[in-house]
Amino acid sequence: MGKFGLSAFFAISILVPAAASAHSYGPPPGVTAAPGDSAKACTACHATYPLNSGAGSVNITLPSGSVYIPGVKQRIMVRVADPNQKRWGFQLTARLDSNPQTGQAGDFTPVDNWTQVICPDYGPQPCASGPYFIEHTSAGTRNGTTGGATFQFDWTPPSTNAGTVTLYAAGNAANGDGSFNGDYIYTTS
């Protein structure tokens, strides 16, 4: 069994309605605050409040806790919550601790229309190079839903024991006004 350092650095980002500048369709690649990604996570755009300064939270739930079995698919759930917000988003990446900047750890598979996989160059899977990301879709933001939202997807770890894997994520608890203003970004590890 491999060790799964659930250092799920989860910078939760809730995105605003489909305004030209707000990414309700999903953020650009690399906003999880993982090594090699933007250290500001989603606050690079959603900059009204400092990172992790709101009343909300983000949680990652794995069925096997902090271990994985190489090559065995498992369902991951990510919950972004904030009592005062009403639109939700996230981005997550899995990295090998032995190469946290570019070491992709396993594969992501969406299980509904609320998540999608993107490559660093916005190209289709499998990605030509670098780590890739799973994030919300426009439908997944569930505009008007108060309190929080849960996203789920499958993760298949590397087929051989690759050692410790860390999940990094960014989540956005948005106010749903269609702009980058007034949204809270949360992280966890």
GROMACS .gro file of C-alpha atoms in nm, residues 18-143:
model
  126
   18ALA     CA    1  -2.084   3.326  -1.643
   19ALA     CA    2  -1.937   3.671  -1.671
   20ALA     CA    3  -1.663   3.720  -1.923
   21SER     CA    4  -1.399   3.755  -1.654
   22ALA     CA    5  -1.530   3.512  -1.392
   23HIS     CA    6  -1.450   3.145  -1.460
   24SER     CA    7  -1.782   2.972  -1.393
   25TYR     CA    8  -1.672   2.715  -1.654
   26GLY     CA    9  -1.361   2.635  -1.447
   27PRO     CA   10  -1.039   2.815  -1.355
   28PRO     CA   11  -0.721   2.809  -1.563
   29PRO     CA   12  -0.479   2.524  -1.486
   30GLY     CA   13  -0.241   2.559  -1.194
   31VAL     CA   14  -0.434   2.746  -0.924
   32THR     CA   15  -0.418   2.479  -0.652
   33ALA     CA   16  -0.119   2.634  -0.470
   34ALA     CA   17   0.073   2.307  -0.523
   35PRO     CA   18   0.448   2.337  -0.580
   36GLY     CA   19   0.488   2.482  -0.929
   37ASP     CA   20   0.131   2.623  -0.931
   38SER     CA   21   0.031   2.976  -0.836
   39ALA     CA   22   0.104   3.024  -0.465
   40LYS     CA   23  -0.191   3.262  -0.449
   41ALA     CA   24  -0.426   2.986  -0.565
   42CYS     CA   25  -0.756   3.139  -0.676
   43THR     CA   26  -0.692   3.465  -0.489
   44ALA     CA   27  -0.486   3.578  -0.788
   45CYS     CA   28  -0.826   3.670  -0.939
   46HIS     CA   29  -1.069   3.642  -0.646
   47ALA     CA   30  -0.868   3.894  -0.445
   48THR     CA   31  -1.127   4.070  -0.226
   49TYR     CA   32  -1.032   3.870   0.085
   50PRO     CA   33  -0.710   3.703   0.199
   51LEU     CA   34  -0.678   3.328   0.155
   52ASN     CA   35  -0.868   3.127   0.421
   53SER     CA   36  -1.016   3.438   0.584
   54GLY     CA   37  -1.388   3.359   0.566
   55ALA     CA   38  -1.626   3.153   0.778
   56GLY     CA   39  -1.614   2.854   0.543
   57SER     CA   40  -1.405   2.544   0.488
   58VAL     CA   41  -1.307   2.277   0.240
   59ASN     CA   42  -1.281   1.905   0.307
   60ILE     CA   43  -1.155   1.608   0.110
   61THR     CA   44  -1.301   1.267   0.183
   62LEU     CA   45  -1.134   0.946   0.067
   63PRO     CA   46  -1.289   0.602   0.127
   64SER     CA   47  -0.955   0.452   0.229
   65GLY     CA   48  -0.837   0.734   0.451
   66SER     CA   49  -0.466   0.810   0.418
   67VAL     CA   50  -0.358   0.502   0.218
   68TYR     CA   51  -0.405   0.391  -0.139
   69ILE     CA   52  -0.373   0.058  -0.317
   70PRO     CA   53  -0.172   0.103  -0.639
   71GLY     CA   54  -0.395   0.096  -0.946
   72VAL     CA   55  -0.722   0.061  -0.750
   73LYS     CA   56  -0.977   0.330  -0.831
   74GLN     CA   57  -1.142   0.517  -0.545
   75ARG     CA   58  -1.409   0.785  -0.523
   76ILE     CA   59  -1.293   1.121  -0.385
   77MET     CA   60  -1.538   1.377  -0.249
   78VAL     CA   61  -1.457   1.745  -0.207
   79ARG     CA   62  -1.690   1.967  -0.007
   80VAL     CA   63  -1.671   2.346  -0.018
   81ALA     CA   64  -1.884   2.519   0.243
   82ASP     CA   65  -1.951   2.872   0.361
   83PRO     CA   66  -2.268   2.983   0.543
   84ASN     CA   67  -2.286   3.312   0.354
   85GLN     CA   68  -2.209   3.211  -0.006
   86LYS     CA   69  -2.412   3.055  -0.288
   87ARG     CA   70  -2.188   2.942  -0.575
   88TRP     CA   71  -1.911   2.683  -0.561
   89GLY     CA   72  -1.597   2.574  -0.741
   90PHE     CA   73  -1.269   2.391  -0.693
   91GLN     CA   74  -0.954   2.262  -0.858
   92LEU     CA   75  -0.751   1.964  -0.738
   93THR     CA   76  -0.428   1.795  -0.845
   94ALA     CA   77  -0.249   1.480  -0.720
   95ARG     CA   78   0.131   1.498  -0.706
   96LEU     CA   79   0.408   1.256  -0.621
   97ASP     CA   80   0.595   1.377  -0.315
   98SER     CA   81   0.915   1.267  -0.488
   99ASN     CA   82   0.846   1.523  -0.765
  100PRO     CA   83   0.582   1.768  -0.640
  101GLN     CA   84   0.619   2.025  -0.919
  102THR     CA   85   0.554   1.800  -1.218
  103GLY     CA   86   0.503   1.446  -1.086
  104GLN     CA   87   0.144   1.357  -1.176
  105ALA     CA   88   0.008   1.086  -0.945
  106GLY     CA   89  -0.256   0.872  -1.112
  107ASP     CA   90  -0.559   0.964  -1.319
  108PHE     CA   91  -0.886   1.150  -1.258
  109THR     CA   92  -1.220   1.048  -1.407
  110PRO     CA   93  -1.533   1.265  -1.382
  111VAL     CA   94  -1.845   1.074  -1.270
  112ASP     CA   95  -2.103   1.342  -1.356
  113ASN     CA   96  -2.134   1.673  -1.540
  114TRP     CA   97  -2.013   1.873  -1.237
  115THR     CA   98  -1.640   1.804  -1.288
  116GLN     CA   99  -1.391   1.802  -1.575
  117VAL     CA  100  -1.023   1.721  -1.626
  118ILE     CA  101  -0.790   1.982  -1.778
  119CYS     CA  102  -0.426   1.970  -1.887
  120PRO     CA  103  -0.168   2.244  -1.822
  121ASP     CA  104  -0.193   2.345  -2.190
  122TYR     CA  105  -0.576   2.319  -2.193
  123GLY     CA  106  -0.541   2.017  -2.424
  124PRO     CA  107  -0.730   1.687  -2.396
  125GLN     CA  108  -0.631   1.394  -2.178
  126PRO     CA  109  -0.387   1.231  -2.162
  127CYS     CA  110  -0.184   1.541  -2.101
  128ALA     CA  111   0.130   1.579  -2.312
  129SER     CA  112   0.335   1.693  -2.013
  130GLY     CA  113   0.311   1.821  -1.661
  131PRO     CA  114   0.048   1.749  -1.399
  132TYR     CA  115  -0.319   1.782  -1.471
  133PHE     CA  116  -0.622   1.894  -1.276
  134ILE     CA  117  -0.982   1.810  -1.200
  135GLU     CA  118  -1.217   2.102  -1.142
  136HIS     CA  119  -1.578   2.216  -1.153
  137THR     CA  120  -1.779   2.279  -1.467
  138SER     CA  121  -2.029   2.562  -1.511
  139ALA     CA  122  -2.313   2.325  -1.413
  140GLY     CA  123  -2.111   2.217  -1.110
  141THR     CA  124  -2.108   2.566  -0.958
  142ARG     CA  125  -2.475   2.520  -0.864
  143ASN     CA  126  -2.552   2.892  -0.852
   0.00000   0.00000   0.00000
